[in-house]
Amino acid sequence: MHLADSEKVASLPETQQVAAKRPQLHFTPQKNWINDPNGLFFDGTQYHLYFQHNPYGVGHGYMSWGHAVSTDLVNWTELPIAILHGDVADIFSGSIVVDHGNASGLGDGKVPPVIALYTAAAKDDTNQSQAIAYSLDGGSTFTKYERNPVLDRGSKNFRDPKVFRYESAQGSYWVMVAVEAIERRVLFYRSENLIDWTELSSFGPQAATGGIWECPDLFQLPISGTEELKWVLIVSLNPGGVAGGSGTQYFVGEFDGTTFTPDQNHDAWDSFAYDSLSQGDWLDWGRDFYAGVSFHGMSVHRQILIAWMSNWDYARELPHDGWRGSMSAARQLDLVAAMDGKFEIRQHFLGLPATGTMPPQTVSGEDRIELGSPTLLELTVAGNSSEQSVLSLHRSDDSLISEIRIDSALLQHHRTAGKVEHDLYASTQRMPLPSGLDELRVRVLLDHGSIEILAADGRCSLTDQLAGEAAPAYGTLRLAEGKNATFSVLPLAVKTLEVNA
Ligand code: FRU
């Protein structure tokens, strides 16, 4: 018998109905705690998502790598834990590469080894060093390398190795970026075999340094409409993010195989000494987009990034339902030239499963929009007024979940406390918009528990959890006088509900 999803939900016992409010377009673990995405790689058929995971509870601890796979970046199947914490060290964040040439010698001559490079974080906090584990079954099960660690600086805060293949006319080799977190420095290393590493250079402190630096990534992106590529260095920091707490900044520049040189050099500033809205390049302006990294195994013309959709300010204290934490939607990235000669990252949602579009409607004044769940809302607002347009999102009992306010210079997202008691949760996030736009196009992805806003065709991104909320039942769009807008609502197909007994 085939039941519609809504019928399946209605027929479940009450405790399981709560579980059915899980995000449907975002990865969540079946149970327990998750934070950063780790080891993202594409094997030609499947996308692999590993993640910081506590196998035993909803708090951060016993860090191990969980594992899930997907063919569309939306529907994920969770697999058994890939790398389990040890007695003396936890398995902190890191990356995966496929060693096609078996330069590591860890292959069996039949399949290329899949190599995870992670931080072995001593449980007594005395050391963080880089270690490897290898898989001979395509990334399902891993063996820790017997001569770990492979890179030890005797540091307590050296972590989050992201490895990629550097290819140039002068040769090709593996490059690792990792952080000395407290020093606000990204370190670059080189290796021929993924085991022996030589230091190349370092970058930072620069720009936002109001918190420790974590989870760096370095990759090339195409400049839209050209054949050109530029290098981008991603640096997560916590606290000191633009919206408070955890945040992600980026630097556009060049990497010559040894040194990363940003197009603009910045002084280092901390979060109290600068106007965060006019300085810094932020990958996202919301509260919940952290530790984002790209997939290994993709072409530079298809760089895809996923972030942890939470913030260390309150992640440990959010309400939970047996699982705590989720990933952001996958975003494809490229670069666009901004008016001031700088390059900006642009983001696009990927793989959203549409079930049909309501024809675009033109509104002026005030209108009610039925949403349903989950939904992609597309809004095009004429950009000719400094007065605000307001989109408010409501529960079915009419109470307010959150509100987006848009004027020609700024998009703000205000979220109410809802079910969350934490002091730092209810908040208003601000995101400057590019000037001189004739019209502003905004895409709003609503799922259970989150809102992701891509404005100005993806040049501006704002991601906030709506913790514990079912996706809004309806929205109200109120436009400034003289303005008009079109909107369309795209209901998105939900995956088959997976409910654990
Ligand atoms: C970032 C982070 C990483 C670390 C991991 C531990 O959120 O603090 O620096 O490797 O989480 O879970």
XYZ file of C-alpha atoms and ligand atoms in Angstrom:
513
model
C 0.000 0.000 0.000
C 1.316 3.410 -0.888
C 0.582 6.184 1.581
C 1.103 9.870 0.954
C 3.709 11.360 3.288
C 1.054 13.288 5.229
C -0.908 10.084 5.847
C 2.235 8.332 7.023
C 2.849 11.115 9.528
C -0.716 11.049 10.805
C -0.593 7.321 11.411
C 2.553 7.420 13.531
C 2.567 7.318 17.330
C 2.940 10.818 18.785
C 6.629 10.622 19.713
C 7.483 9.631 16.168
C 5.404 12.458 14.734
C 7.864 14.847 16.348
C 10.631 13.104 14.454
C 8.704 13.682 11.244
C 9.364 17.412 11.713
C 12.949 16.746 10.816
C 14.451 18.884 8.076
C 13.520 17.224 4.798
C 16.017 18.918 2.491
C 18.955 18.957 4.884
C 21.054 16.209 6.374
C 20.428 15.379 10.015
C 21.768 12.292 11.813
C 19.333 9.582 12.835
C 20.344 10.342 16.392
C 22.878 12.236 18.513
C 25.126 15.234 17.989
C 26.712 16.515 14.775
C 28.835 19.507 13.871
C 31.232 20.212 10.965
C 30.998 18.495 7.578
C 34.165 16.456 7.039
C 35.781 14.586 4.156
C 33.311 15.715 1.489
C 34.065 13.871 -1.736
C 32.379 12.779 -4.944
C 33.301 9.299 -6.175
C 31.801 9.713 -9.661
C 28.412 8.329 -8.598
C 27.789 9.320 -5.014
C 28.480 12.321 -2.851
C 29.992 11.363 0.494
C 29.342 13.474 3.557
C 31.254 12.624 6.716
C 30.564 14.685 9.789
C 31.712 15.417 13.320
C 29.583 13.093 15.381
C 29.132 11.896 18.926
C 27.977 8.268 18.612
C 26.622 8.216 22.161
C 24.734 11.413 22.888
C 23.397 14.837 21.938
C 26.391 16.783 23.321
C 29.798 17.436 21.729
C 32.108 14.599 22.773
C 33.707 11.287 21.713
C 34.167 12.934 18.336
C 34.090 10.466 15.465
C 33.278 10.692 11.767
C 29.716 9.761 10.867
C 28.974 9.039 7.225
C 26.149 9.566 4.741
C 25.833 9.288 0.955
C 23.612 10.891 -1.646
C 23.259 11.042 -5.402
C 21.464 14.408 -5.445
C 22.833 16.284 -2.386
C 19.326 16.448 -0.903
C 18.328 12.883 -0.002
C 20.965 11.346 2.235
C 21.354 7.782 3.446
C 23.202 7.488 6.723
C 25.773 4.695 6.904
C 27.675 3.237 9.861
C 30.283 5.389 11.588
C 33.343 5.624 9.366
C 36.078 6.540 11.857
C 35.548 5.978 15.549
C 37.287 7.999 18.265
C 40.101 6.218 20.095
C 41.029 5.894 23.763
C 43.507 8.766 23.731
C 42.364 10.937 20.831
C 39.157 12.170 19.290
C 38.751 12.392 15.514
C 38.344 16.083 14.777
C 37.621 17.721 11.423
C 39.469 16.975 8.209
C 39.145 15.993 4.581
C 39.292 13.075 2.156
C 41.154 12.577 -1.102
C 41.305 9.625 -3.464
C 44.922 8.539 -3.987
C 44.569 7.391 -7.610
C 48.286 6.801 -8.093
C 48.665 4.984 -4.748
C 51.526 7.341 -3.876
C 50.783 6.662 -0.222
C 51.449 2.943 -0.729
C 48.321 2.246 1.336
C 46.407 0.741 -1.594
C 46.070 -2.981 -2.249
C 46.848 -2.710 -5.975
C 43.174 -3.239 -6.841
C 41.353 -0.052 -5.854
C 42.756 3.420 -5.200
C 42.820 4.056 -1.470
C 40.430 6.679 -0.150
C 42.468 8.642 2.360
C 41.031 10.597 5.261
C 43.266 13.263 6.799
C 41.920 14.326 10.173
C 43.022 15.934 13.383
C 43.869 13.527 16.170
C 42.825 15.680 19.139
C 44.255 14.351 22.397
C 41.412 13.827 24.869
C 43.521 15.520 27.575
C 43.925 18.629 25.345
C 47.719 18.376 25.269
C 48.161 17.990 21.499
C 46.475 18.256 18.117
C 48.249 16.637 15.173
C 47.260 15.433 11.725
C 46.650 11.751 11.164
C 45.396 9.554 8.353
C 43.055 6.621 7.939
C 42.564 4.749 4.684
C 39.708 2.901 3.082
C 39.948 0.118 0.510
C 36.197 -0.179 0.031
C 35.427 3.225 -1.434
C 35.028 5.132 1.832
C 32.813 2.858 3.940
C 35.306 1.449 6.414
C 38.653 2.941 7.409
C 41.839 1.676 9.005
C 43.885 4.120 11.058
C 47.438 4.342 9.709
C 49.784 2.571 12.093
C 52.485 5.262 12.045
C 50.154 8.183 12.930
C 50.441 11.076 13.370
C 51.795 12.158 9.998
C 52.191 15.827 10.978
C 52.838 16.992 14.524
C 53.985 20.522 15.412
C 53.732 19.919 19.139
C 50.776 22.318 19.139
C 47.557 22.148 21.132
C 45.533 23.964 18.483
C 46.772 22.772 15.085
C 43.798 21.328 13.249
C 41.281 20.860 10.434
C 43.471 19.679 7.514
C 41.895 20.234 4.072
C 43.874 18.560 1.310
C 43.667 19.019 -2.455
C 45.735 18.200 -5.518
C 47.687 21.210 -6.780
C 48.293 20.950 -10.534
C 50.556 23.291 -12.482
C 53.050 23.307 -15.349
C 55.820 23.047 -12.716
C 54.398 19.852 -11.299
C 51.607 18.534 -9.200
C 51.495 17.540 -5.557
C 49.163 17.424 -2.545
C 48.622 20.631 -0.601
C 47.202 20.755 2.913
C 45.724 23.843 4.522
C 45.238 23.691 8.291
C 45.049 26.238 11.108
C 47.027 27.293 14.114
C 43.680 28.279 15.568
C 44.734 30.589 18.417
C 47.345 32.376 16.269
C 44.700 33.086 13.572
C 46.979 31.576 10.939
C 46.378 29.239 8.026
C 49.370 26.971 7.353
C 50.158 25.481 3.944
C 51.998 22.150 3.567
C 53.044 20.044 0.612
C 53.393 16.296 0.145
C 54.066 13.806 -2.639
C 52.612 10.822 -0.780
C 50.135 12.230 1.785
C 52.369 10.929 4.574
C 55.481 13.180 4.582
C 54.615 16.876 4.774
C 56.802 19.958 4.251
C 55.719 23.424 5.379
C 55.315 25.932 2.542
C 54.024 29.175 4.035
C 51.345 30.695 6.225
C 48.616 33.323 5.942
C 47.215 35.618 8.642
C 46.287 37.059 10.980
C 44.242 39.264 8.652
C 40.743 40.734 8.549
C 38.383 39.237 11.149
C 40.364 37.882 14.082
C 37.854 38.338 16.902
C 37.864 34.571 17.426
C 40.006 31.545 16.729
C 40.415 30.445 13.113
C 39.076 27.015 12.156
C 38.255 24.811 9.152
C 40.130 26.515 6.302
C 39.631 25.586 2.657
C 41.474 26.668 -0.492
C 40.121 26.115 -3.998
C 39.751 27.710 -7.403
C 36.529 29.224 -8.652
C 35.565 30.286 -12.157
C 34.803 33.959 -12.731
C 31.319 33.931 -14.193
C 31.200 34.683 -17.906
C 34.964 34.254 -18.421
C 37.471 31.436 -18.767
C 39.416 32.807 -15.797
C 39.860 31.174 -12.420
C 40.823 32.703 -9.103
C 41.801 31.171 -5.789
C 39.605 31.512 -2.731
C 40.664 30.908 0.865
C 37.817 30.186 3.274
C 38.376 30.768 6.993
C 35.767 30.035 9.650
C 36.171 31.880 12.923
C 34.571 31.598 16.320
C 33.531 33.920 17.863
C 33.931 37.138 15.836
C 31.577 36.188 13.008
C 29.669 39.039 11.421
C 26.349 38.057 13.012
C 27.956 37.141 16.342
C 29.614 33.902 17.395
C 30.619 31.532 14.608
C 31.018 32.947 11.096
C 32.849 32.394 7.827
C 35.027 34.890 5.985
C 36.814 34.457 2.687
C 39.742 35.934 0.781
C 39.987 36.045 -3.013
C 43.502 36.021 -4.438
C 46.205 33.898 -6.004
C 47.998 30.734 -4.918
C 51.276 29.957 -6.681
C 51.761 26.494 -5.228
C 53.576 27.883 -2.196
C 51.965 31.098 -0.989
C 48.449 32.496 -0.929
C 48.340 36.229 -1.747
C 44.993 37.988 -1.334
C 43.954 40.626 -3.886
C 43.522 43.022 -0.949
C 45.564 42.913 2.217
C 43.637 43.715 5.369
C 44.759 44.696 8.814
C 43.683 42.269 11.485
C 40.672 43.504 13.451
C 38.633 42.074 16.229
C 34.880 42.111 16.382
C 34.671 45.196 18.570
C 36.912 47.470 16.531
C 35.171 47.572 13.195
C 31.863 48.183 11.526
C 31.199 44.640 10.471
C 28.803 45.646 7.748
C 31.304 47.619 5.740
C 34.407 45.478 6.201
C 35.240 41.908 5.547
C 34.054 39.439 2.973
C 31.594 37.041 4.543
C 30.418 33.839 2.951
C 27.197 34.204 4.911
C 25.644 36.948 7.052
C 23.429 34.779 9.256
C 23.974 33.080 12.607
C 24.168 29.501 11.359
C 26.608 28.796 8.573
C 29.896 27.477 9.903
C 32.843 25.242 9.031
C 31.766 25.052 5.384
C 34.085 23.144 3.058
C 34.094 22.017 -0.574
C 33.881 18.575 -2.182
C 36.972 16.762 -3.410
C 36.575 15.110 -6.822
C 34.705 17.939 -8.554
C 35.834 20.083 -11.467
C 36.665 23.724 -10.679
C 33.589 24.582 -12.707
C 31.408 22.784 -10.212
C 32.611 23.633 -6.728
C 30.068 22.650 -4.105
C 30.109 23.555 -0.434
C 28.126 22.406 2.598
C 28.320 24.031 6.045
C 27.184 23.100 9.540
C 23.951 25.006 10.142
C 24.598 26.089 13.725
C 26.626 28.401 15.920
C 28.865 27.555 18.869
C 27.138 30.415 20.774
C 24.208 28.101 21.502
C 24.637 24.843 19.519
C 25.053 22.744 22.649
C 21.922 24.146 24.280
C 19.298 24.011 21.546
C 16.218 21.857 22.076
C 16.665 18.407 20.594
C 14.628 15.427 19.692
C 17.218 12.692 19.997
C 19.395 14.295 17.325
C 21.020 17.721 17.382
C 22.387 19.673 14.429
C 21.985 19.722 10.672
C 23.917 20.611 7.545
C 23.113 23.530 5.250
C 21.740 22.991 1.781
C 24.508 22.252 -0.735
C 25.532 25.346 -2.678
C 27.428 25.645 -5.923
C 29.881 28.529 -5.960
C 31.390 30.841 -8.530
C 32.778 34.387 -8.588
C 31.352 37.593 -9.952
C 33.104 40.914 -10.455
C 31.642 43.556 -8.133
C 31.519 47.248 -9.058
C 34.647 48.147 -7.059
C 36.840 45.710 -8.990
C 36.658 43.077 -6.253
C 35.415 39.557 -6.800
C 32.544 38.177 -4.762
C 31.416 34.612 -4.197
C 27.994 33.811 -5.605
C 25.975 30.835 -4.345
C 23.240 28.702 -5.867
C 21.118 26.037 -4.224
C 21.520 22.630 -5.782
C 19.302 19.662 -6.426
C 16.035 20.986 -4.979
C 13.242 18.595 -5.976
C 10.386 20.760 -7.312
C 6.839 19.471 -7.337
C 5.364 22.252 -9.506
C 5.339 26.013 -9.498
C 2.593 28.388 -8.628
C 2.607 30.843 -11.531
C 4.468 34.028 -10.559
C 2.082 36.580 -9.100
C 2.419 40.309 -8.934
C 1.607 41.949 -5.642
C 1.520 45.428 -4.296
C 0.378 46.513 -0.868
C -0.056 43.439 1.293
C -0.620 39.803 0.401
C -0.825 36.493 2.163
C 1.241 33.636 0.733
C 0.425 30.030 1.570
C 3.676 28.180 1.952
C 3.431 24.604 3.095
C 6.583 22.734 3.757
C 9.281 22.693 2.573
C 9.247 25.569 0.100
C 11.404 27.701 -2.107
C 10.039 31.220 -2.293
C 11.256 33.431 -5.095
C 10.747 37.128 -4.744
C 11.588 39.927 -7.149
C 11.293 43.413 -5.681
C 11.685 46.611 -7.677
C 14.694 48.356 -6.162
C 13.520 51.936 -6.328
C 12.581 52.895 -2.802
C 14.423 53.274 0.459
C 11.318 52.179 2.361
C 11.178 48.623 3.600
C 9.336 45.677 2.171
C 8.541 43.066 4.784
C 8.017 39.325 4.485
C 6.753 37.846 7.769
C 6.643 34.111 8.368
C 3.970 32.640 10.577
C 2.965 29.439 12.291
C -0.486 28.068 11.578
C -1.768 29.736 14.788
C -0.753 33.111 13.242
C 2.129 33.734 15.654
C 5.305 35.169 14.175
C 8.340 32.970 13.501
C 10.535 35.492 11.759
C 10.571 38.513 9.493
C 12.665 39.584 6.512
C 12.951 43.347 5.988
C 14.352 44.582 2.711
C 15.303 48.084 1.648
C 17.587 49.102 -1.169
C 20.727 48.874 0.985
C 20.047 46.169 3.529
C 18.288 42.868 4.070
C 17.550 42.037 7.704
C 16.307 38.795 9.163
C 14.751 38.932 12.598
C 13.963 35.645 14.306
C 11.838 35.377 17.408
C 12.826 33.210 20.369
C 10.197 30.573 19.584
C 10.981 27.444 21.560
C 14.572 28.470 22.300
C 15.323 30.044 25.651
C 19.001 30.817 25.059
C 19.785 34.570 25.433
C 21.770 34.752 22.210
C 19.208 33.062 20.000
C 16.484 35.649 19.271
C 18.309 38.127 17.066
C 18.349 40.354 14.013
C 20.897 39.639 11.301
C 21.869 42.335 8.801
C 23.197 41.850 5.268
C 24.255 44.750 3.019
C 22.966 44.540 -0.552
C 24.818 45.594 -3.701
C 23.949 49.139 -4.721
C 22.465 50.145 -8.059
C 20.276 47.092 -8.666
C 17.146 47.762 -10.741
C 15.453 44.898 -9.043
C 16.402 42.595 -6.230
C 15.884 38.878 -6.646
C 15.684 36.868 -3.422
C 15.344 33.112 -3.014
C 14.224 31.855 0.384
C 14.592 28.160 1.157
C 12.329 27.108 4.011
C 12.574 23.708 5.630
C 11.651 22.469 9.068
C 14.036 24.278 11.375
C 15.823 26.660 9.002
C 15.737 29.533 6.563
C 18.390 30.152 3.897
C 18.213 33.427 2.007
C 20.145 34.015 -1.209
C 19.731 37.625 -2.371
C 20.952 39.536 -5.415
C 21.133 36.355 -7.482
C 23.200 34.592 -4.852
C 25.765 37.322 -4.189
C 24.477 37.658 -0.618
C 23.698 34.721 1.642
C 22.035 34.681 5.074
C 21.400 31.407 6.893
C 19.562 31.093 10.196
C 18.223 28.123 12.076
C 14.597 28.324 13.122
C 15.254 25.769 15.813
C 12.389 23.512 16.712
C 9.996 25.157 14.234
C 8.016 23.378 11.578
C 8.407 25.267 8.307
C 6.152 28.366 8.228
C 2.495 27.774 7.374
C 2.173 31.087 5.583
C 3.913 34.377 4.911
C 2.704 37.924 4.591
C 4.392 40.169 2.084
C 4.012 43.878 2.772
C 5.487 46.220 0.223
C 6.570 49.805 0.595
C 4.227 52.216 -1.127
C 4.833 52.518 -4.844
C 6.827 49.296 -4.937
C 5.725 46.152 -6.587
C 7.004 42.632 -6.521
C 6.464 39.286 -8.115
C 6.754 36.134 -6.148
C 6.452 32.468 -6.851
C 6.189 29.608 -4.443
C 7.806 26.349 -5.346
C 6.657 23.451 -3.166
C 9.500 20.973 -2.830
C 9.132 17.225 -2.841
C 9.921 15.718 0.510
C 11.826 12.509 0.731
C 10.207 9.391 2.079
C 10.034 9.937 5.794
C 12.506 7.800 7.632
C 11.330 7.119 11.116
C 13.369 5.081 13.512
C 11.536 2.637 15.666
C 34.829 23.669 14.295
C 35.622 22.742 15.196
C 36.915 22.316 14.521
C 37.213 21.011 15.194
C 35.836 20.426 15.398
C 35.689 19.608 16.641
O 33.463 23.689 14.567
O 35.868 23.366 16.441
O 37.958 23.256 14.628
O 38.035 20.181 14.423
O 34.945 21.525 15.444
O 34.455 18.960 16.690
